[in-house]
């Protein structure tokens, strides 16, 4: 053990201090940790009849710190049971953080694959891949063979210090992981690792290499086959932007195409930004027992202000509601799960909200709605003249500025809106357009009672 970060210490700390948090802005229908900082969803998996979510977690403060893996489970994605912390940075190969990764079930044992972050004495960073397992789904053991993959396995054209976020999957009896890497050409790259037993891993291929306009690093890759189409989901950093697309420095995209499994390379056919709101990053998916592909994401992004931290509320960050992914032609659609909608309260217009719930609205021409108070609110809807669905945060009291040097209040996407499904929680809004053709997800922090009204 190299430091005092252990799962035992983390669990004791949470138990002793979770009653001290301020719930003013804390969501009730979106997942958030009991206390502390969270970011990327990890290890999203269906195991023994329940949905498990792991997540990047620092329990001791409401800012990013040495990463642990928090853990929770649910049956409807609204009501969550918090479980003991799964991983802590307590080994030489993960001493400066148990970074993002994923989960897979093998022979009724739950396996985790994650990146160990190591800050070396000369100031350089080393990132390696590690494995842990659990027979009860609660207590995890890191294997003696760790690390199972290091930068030494990569081709020289890749930068071994940017080698992280493995996403596990099985194909034809073999295990694979897509892993983010960075190319010497300063572009994002996804590599493929392979294993017969989840312990011995080898480099298989450069699965996909990016181009300069597609960002400098691709984080949190996820590969799956959806209705016969191969899909890659990932979060690129600093993609070239235009008026409507990639307005956040860090985005999330879905790529469709076809994998040549002889060459083990992804042949790109289309690329689309996954969400056009202010806050959506590092999505990860699972396949459940009903054959549904379900995705969840961090409802925040890097470099943004967080009022719960600034106000010393002792928590920061939440997740989106999970979304079922389906395919329409080459477009991946995102929709709320039926069981989740059933668990949410219905919202009616012009009422004093409990700040949480959902509503559906048919769109016939211009639609502008306001949520909040007279001098502290967000507006959203459909701008018929411009032909966009939008979320506008410029009237918020708490300004949520980020690292962008351009305008950050307004987010919009060109689409002829016919129907909106809108989900509201204490600090977020998610808009689903035309049965999931587009989505917009944004965080906000409004004091006092929130009124929902339509502006004529």
PDB file of N, CA and C in Angstrom, residues 80-138:
ATOM      1  N   UNK A  80     -31.906   4.363  -6.830  1.00  0.00           N
ATOM      2  CA  UNK A  80     -30.579   3.744  -6.796  1.00  0.00           C
ATOM      3  C   UNK A  80     -30.229   3.314  -5.374  1.00  0.00           C
ATOM      4  N   UNK A  81     -29.537   2.202  -5.281  1.00  0.00           N
ATOM      5  CA  UNK A  81     -28.973   1.752  -4.011  1.00  0.00           C
ATOM      6  C   UNK A  81     -27.469   1.977  -4.052  1.00  0.00           C
ATOM      7  N   UNK A  82     -26.979   2.795  -3.131  1.00  0.00           N
ATOM      8  CA  UNK A  82     -25.544   3.048  -3.056  1.00  0.00           C
ATOM      9  C   UNK A  82     -24.843   1.856  -2.426  1.00  0.00           C
ATOM     10  N   UNK A  83     -23.771   1.420  -3.070  1.00  0.00           N
ATOM     11  CA  UNK A  83     -22.995   0.272  -2.608  1.00  0.00           C
ATOM     12  C   UNK A  83     -21.607   0.731  -2.157  1.00  0.00           C
ATOM     13  N   UNK A  84     -20.871  -0.128  -1.468  1.00  0.00           N
ATOM     14  CA  UNK A  84     -19.525   0.268  -1.031  1.00  0.00           C
ATOM     15  C   UNK A  84     -18.628   0.645  -2.210  1.00  0.00           C
ATOM     16  N   UNK A  85     -17.688   1.545  -1.945  1.00  0.00           N
ATOM     17  CA  UNK A  85     -16.711   1.945  -2.952  1.00  0.00           C
ATOM     18  C   UNK A  85     -15.981   0.702  -3.453  1.00  0.00           C
ATOM     19  N   UNK A  86     -15.866   0.573  -4.785  1.00  0.00           N
ATOM     20  CA  UNK A  86     -15.342  -0.656  -5.377  1.00  0.00           C
ATOM     21  C   UNK A  86     -13.824  -0.670  -5.499  1.00  0.00           C
ATOM     22  N   UNK A  87     -13.238   0.477  -5.893  1.00  0.00           N
ATOM     23  CA  UNK A  87     -11.791   0.551  -6.116  1.00  0.00           C
ATOM     24  C   UNK A  87     -11.237   1.810  -5.489  1.00  0.00           C
ATOM     25  N   UNK A  88     -10.031   1.715  -4.967  1.00  0.00           N
ATOM     26  CA  UNK A  88      -9.293   2.875  -4.464  1.00  0.00           C
ATOM     27  C   UNK A  88      -7.869   2.805  -5.019  1.00  0.00           C
ATOM     28  N   UNK A  89      -7.190   3.951  -5.157  1.00  0.00           N
ATOM     29  CA  UNK A  89      -5.822   3.964  -5.710  1.00  0.00           C
ATOM     30  C   UNK A  89      -4.793   3.569  -4.665  1.00  0.00           C
ATOM     31  N   UNK A  90      -4.672   2.261  -4.428  1.00  0.00           N
ATOM     32  CA  UNK A  90      -3.853   1.777  -3.317  1.00  0.00           C
ATOM     33  C   UNK A  90      -2.706   0.863  -3.737  1.00  0.00           C
ATOM     34  N   UNK A  91      -2.430   0.783  -5.052  1.00  0.00           N
ATOM     35  CA  UNK A  91      -1.355  -0.077  -5.540  1.00  0.00           C
ATOM     36  C   UNK A  91      -0.362   0.740  -6.367  1.00  0.00           C
ATOM     37  N   UNK A  92       0.817   0.193  -6.580  1.00  0.00           N
ATOM     38  CA  UNK A  92       1.841   0.927  -7.333  1.00  0.00           C
ATOM     39  C   UNK A  92       1.390   1.219  -8.752  1.00  0.00           C
ATOM     40  N   UNK A  93       0.542   0.370  -9.319  1.00  0.00           N
ATOM     41  CA  UNK A  93       0.110   0.532 -10.703  1.00  0.00           C
ATOM     42  C   UNK A  93      -1.144   1.399 -10.854  1.00  0.00           C
ATOM     43  N   UNK A  94      -1.677   1.936  -9.754  1.00  0.00           N
ATOM     44  CA  UNK A  94      -2.820   2.858  -9.854  1.00  0.00           C
ATOM     45  C   UNK A  94      -2.767   3.928  -8.766  1.00  0.00           C
ATOM     46  N   UNK A  95      -1.569   4.193  -8.246  1.00  0.00           N
ATOM     47  CA  UNK A  95      -1.410   4.997  -7.038  1.00  0.00           C
ATOM     48  C   UNK A  95      -1.912   6.428  -7.156  1.00  0.00           C
ATOM     49  N   UNK A  96      -2.007   6.947  -8.377  1.00  0.00           N
ATOM     50  CA  UNK A  96      -2.479   8.325  -8.563  1.00  0.00           C
ATOM     51  C   UNK A  96      -3.845   8.379  -9.235  1.00  0.00           C
ATOM     52  N   UNK A  97      -4.577   7.285  -9.163  1.00  0.00           N
ATOM     53  CA  UNK A  97      -5.941   7.287  -9.651  1.00  0.00           C
ATOM     54  C   UNK A  97      -6.341   6.012 -10.354  1.00  0.00           C
ATOM     55  N   UNK A  98      -7.513   5.497  -9.977  1.00  0.00           N
ATOM     56  CA  UNK A  98      -8.154   4.420 -10.728  1.00  0.00           C
ATOM     57  C   UNK A  98      -9.048   5.094 -11.763  1.00  0.00           C
ATOM     58  N   UNK A  99      -8.484   5.289 -12.954  1.00  0.00           N
ATOM     59  CA  UNK A  99      -9.191   6.026 -13.997  1.00  0.00           C
ATOM     60  C   UNK A  99     -10.271   5.158 -14.647  1.00  0.00           C
ATOM     61  N   UNK A 100     -10.899   5.689 -15.689  1.00  0.00           N
ATOM     62  CA  UNK A 100     -12.098   5.085 -16.253  1.00  0.00           C
ATOM     63  C   UNK A 100     -11.864   3.714 -16.853  1.00  0.00           C
ATOM     64  N   UNK A 101     -12.940   2.942 -16.938  1.00  0.00           N
ATOM     65  CA  UNK A 101     -12.900   1.606 -17.494  1.00  0.00           C
ATOM     66  C   UNK A 101     -14.297   1.033 -17.608  1.00  0.00           C
ATOM     67  N   UNK A 102     -14.401  -0.283 -17.567  1.00  0.00           N
ATOM     68  CA  UNK A 102     -15.678  -0.912 -17.873  1.00  0.00           C
ATOM     69  C   UNK A 102     -15.792  -2.238 -17.138  1.00  0.00           C
ATOM     70  N   UNK A 103     -16.893  -2.966 -17.408  1.00  0.00           N
ATOM     71  CA  UNK A 103     -17.160  -4.227 -16.726  1.00  0.00           C
ATOM     72  C   UNK A 103     -17.678  -5.259 -17.708  1.00  0.00           C
ATOM     73  N   UNK A 104     -17.509  -6.517 -17.345  1.00  0.00           N
ATOM     74  CA  UNK A 104     -18.046  -7.623 -18.129  1.00  0.00           C
ATOM     75  C   UNK A 104     -18.301  -8.782 -17.184  1.00  0.00           C
ATOM     76  N   UNK A 105     -19.285  -9.608 -17.521  1.00  0.00           N
ATOM     77  CA  UNK A 105     -19.606 -10.777 -16.708  1.00  0.00           C
ATOM     78  C   UNK A 105     -19.065 -12.015 -17.402  1.00  0.00           C
ATOM     79  N   UNK A 106     -18.299 -12.826 -16.671  1.00  0.00           N
ATOM     80  CA  UNK A 106     -17.742 -14.078 -17.178  1.00  0.00           C
ATOM     81  C   UNK A 106     -17.955 -15.159 -16.128  1.00  0.00           C
ATOM     82  N   UNK A 107     -18.714 -16.204 -16.482  1.00  0.00           N
ATOM     83  CA  UNK A 107     -18.982 -17.314 -15.565  1.00  0.00           C
ATOM     84  C   UNK A 107     -19.555 -16.824 -14.238  1.00  0.00           C
ATOM     85  N   UNK A 108     -20.497 -15.889 -14.323  1.00  0.00           N
ATOM     86  CA  UNK A 108     -21.190 -15.327 -13.154  1.00  0.00           C
ATOM     87  C   UNK A 108     -20.252 -14.585 -12.202  1.00  0.00           C
ATOM     88  N   UNK A 109     -19.094 -14.183 -12.701  1.00  0.00           N
ATOM     89  CA  UNK A 109     -18.161 -13.336 -11.946  1.00  0.00           C
ATOM     90  C   UNK A 109     -18.111 -11.979 -12.643  1.00  0.00           C
ATOM     91  N   UNK A 110     -18.145 -10.903 -11.859  1.00  0.00           N
ATOM     92  CA  UNK A 110     -18.116  -9.548 -12.409  1.00  0.00           C
ATOM     93  C   UNK A 110     -16.667  -9.061 -12.475  1.00  0.00           C
ATOM     94  N   UNK A 111     -16.210  -8.749 -13.684  1.00  0.00           N
ATOM     95  CA  UNK A 111     -14.840  -8.295 -13.912  1.00  0.00           C
ATOM     96  C   UNK A 111     -14.827  -6.817 -14.272  1.00  0.00           C
ATOM     97  N   UNK A 112     -13.842  -6.108 -13.745  1.00  0.00           N
ATOM     98  CA  UNK A 112     -13.622  -4.700 -14.081  1.00  0.00           C
ATOM     99  C   UNK A 112     -12.274  -4.555 -14.768  1.00  0.00           C
ATOM    100  N   UNK A 113     -12.220  -3.715 -15.798  1.00  0.00           N
ATOM    101  CA  UNK A 113     -10.961  -3.328 -16.422  1.00  0.00           C
ATOM    102  C   UNK A 113     -10.864  -1.817 -16.342  1.00  0.00           C
ATOM    103  N   UNK A 114      -9.750  -1.310 -15.818  1.00  0.00           N
ATOM    104  CA  UNK A 114      -9.629   0.123 -15.584  1.00  0.00           C
ATOM    105  C   UNK A 114      -8.198   0.574 -15.830  1.00  0.00           C
ATOM    106  N   UNK A 115      -8.049   1.884 -15.976  1.00  0.00           N
ATOM    107  CA  UNK A 115      -6.730   2.475 -16.181  1.00  0.00           C
ATOM    108  C   UNK A 115      -6.127   2.907 -14.851  1.00  0.00           C
ATOM    109  N   UNK A 116      -4.896   2.482 -14.606  1.00  0.00           N
ATOM    110  CA  UNK A 116      -4.145   2.981 -13.465  1.00  0.00           C
ATOM    111  C   UNK A 116      -3.305   4.168 -13.895  1.00  0.00           C
ATOM    112  N   UNK A 117      -3.441   5.265 -13.179  1.00  0.00           N
ATOM    113  CA  UNK A 117      -2.675   6.474 -13.485  1.00  0.00           C
ATOM    114  C   UNK A 117      -1.501   6.587 -12.526  1.00  0.00           C
ATOM    115  N   UNK A 118      -0.307   6.783 -13.096  1.00  0.00           N
ATOM    116  CA  UNK A 118       0.916   6.810 -12.298  1.00  0.00           C
ATOM    117  C   UNK A 118       1.693   8.081 -12.618  1.00  0.00           C
ATOM    118  N   UNK A 119       1.891   8.920 -11.618  1.00  0.00           N
ATOM    119  CA  UNK A 119       2.711  10.120 -11.781  1.00  0.00           C
ATOM    120  C   UNK A 119       4.126   9.763 -11.327  1.00  0.00           C
ATOM    121  N   UNK A 120       5.061   9.787 -12.276  1.00  0.00           N
ATOM    122  CA  UNK A 120       6.420   9.340 -11.999  1.00  0.00           C
ATOM    123  C   UNK A 120       7.269  10.472 -11.426  1.00  0.00           C
ATOM    124  N   UNK A 121       8.405  10.110 -10.858  1.00  0.00           N
ATOM    125  CA  UNK A 121       9.245  11.083 -10.143  1.00  0.00           C
ATOM    126  C   UNK A 121       9.710  12.214 -11.038  1.00  0.00           C
ATOM    127  N   UNK A 122       9.884  11.963 -12.339  1.00  0.00           N
ATOM    128  CA  UNK A 122      10.332  13.016 -13.250  1.00  0.00           C
ATOM    129  C   UNK A 122       9.190  13.887 -13.749  1.00  0.00           C
ATOM    130  N   UNK A 123       7.980  13.665 -13.223  1.00  0.00           N
ATOM    131  CA  UNK A 123       6.825  14.461 -13.610  1.00  0.00           C
ATOM    132  C   UNK A 123       6.034  13.897 -14.776  1.00  0.00           C
ATOM    133  N   UNK A 124       6.526  12.865 -15.408  1.00  0.00           N
ATOM    134  CA  UNK A 124       5.814  12.263 -16.537  1.00  0.00           C
ATOM    135  C   UNK A 124       4.684  11.361 -16.033  1.00  0.00           C
ATOM    136  N   UNK A 125       3.759  11.061 -16.945  1.00  0.00           N
ATOM    137  CA  UNK A 125       2.600  10.240 -16.622  1.00  0.00           C
ATOM    138  C   UNK A 125       2.730   8.886 -17.304  1.00  0.00           C
ATOM    139  N   UNK A 126       2.371   7.835 -16.589  1.00  0.00           N
ATOM    140  CA  UNK A 126       2.299   6.491 -17.152  1.00  0.00           C
ATOM    141  C   UNK A 126       0.890   5.970 -16.909  1.00  0.00           C
ATOM    142  N   UNK A 127       0.249   5.447 -17.956  1.00  0.00           N
ATOM    143  CA  UNK A 127      -1.102   4.917 -17.836  1.00  0.00           C
ATOM    144  C   UNK A 127      -1.113   3.458 -18.271  1.00  0.00           C
ATOM    145  N   UNK A 128      -1.644   2.578 -17.392  1.00  0.00           N
ATOM    146  CA  UNK A 128      -1.629   1.137 -17.629  1.00  0.00           C
ATOM    147  C   UNK A 128      -3.026   0.585 -17.390  1.00  0.00           C
ATOM    148  N   UNK A 129      -3.272  -0.615 -17.932  1.00  0.00           N
ATOM    149  CA  UNK A 129      -4.592  -1.231 -17.800  1.00  0.00           C
ATOM    150  C   UNK A 129      -4.537  -2.361 -16.772  1.00  0.00           C
ATOM    151  N   UNK A 130      -5.566  -2.403 -15.923  1.00  0.00           N
ATOM    152  CA  UNK A 130      -5.613  -3.352 -14.821  1.00  0.00           C
ATOM    153  C   UNK A 130      -6.951  -4.077 -14.769  1.00  0.00           C
ATOM    154  N   UNK A 131      -6.967  -5.195 -14.067  1.00  0.00           N
ATOM    155  CA  UNK A 131      -8.172  -6.001 -13.900  1.00  0.00           C
ATOM    156  C   UNK A 131      -8.473  -6.215 -12.418  1.00  0.00           C
ATOM    157  N   UNK A 132      -9.777  -6.290 -12.111  1.00  0.00           N
ATOM    158  CA  UNK A 132     -10.240  -6.678 -10.784  1.00  0.00           C
ATOM    159  C   UNK A 132     -11.506  -7.508 -10.969  1.00  0.00           C
ATOM    160  N   UNK A 133     -11.855  -8.321  -9.975  1.00  0.00           N
ATOM    161  CA  UNK A 133     -13.040  -9.170 -10.110  1.00  0.00           C
ATOM    162  C   UNK A 133     -13.774  -9.272  -8.781  1.00  0.00           C
ATOM    163  N   UNK A 134     -15.039  -9.680  -8.882  1.00  0.00           N
ATOM    164  CA  UNK A 134     -15.858  -9.870  -7.692  1.00  0.00           C
ATOM    165  C   UNK A 134     -16.810 -11.032  -7.910  1.00  0.00           C
ATOM    166  N   UNK A 135     -16.902 -11.924  -6.926  1.00  0.00           N
ATOM    167  CA  UNK A 135     -17.842 -13.037  -6.998  1.00  0.00           C
ATOM    168  C   UNK A 135     -19.205 -12.679  -6.410  1.00  0.00           C
ATOM    169  N   UNK A 136     -19.263 -11.596  -5.621  1.00  0.00           N
ATOM    170  CA  UNK A 136     -20.542 -11.190  -5.044  1.00  0.00           C
ATOM    171  C   UNK A 136     -21.053  -9.869  -5.610  1.00  0.00           C
ATOM    172  N   UNK A 137     -20.279  -9.233  -6.496  1.00  0.00           N
ATOM    173  CA  UNK A 137     -20.698  -7.959  -7.073  1.00  0.00           C
ATOM    174  C   UNK A 137     -20.526  -6.786  -6.136  1.00  0.00           C
ATOM    175  N   UNK A 138     -19.844  -6.983  -5.020  1.00  0.00           N
ATOM    176  CA  UNK A 138     -19.684  -5.923  -4.016  1.00  0.00           C
ATOM    177  C   UNK A 138     -18.205  -5.666  -3.715  1.00  0.00           C
TER     178      UNK A 138
END
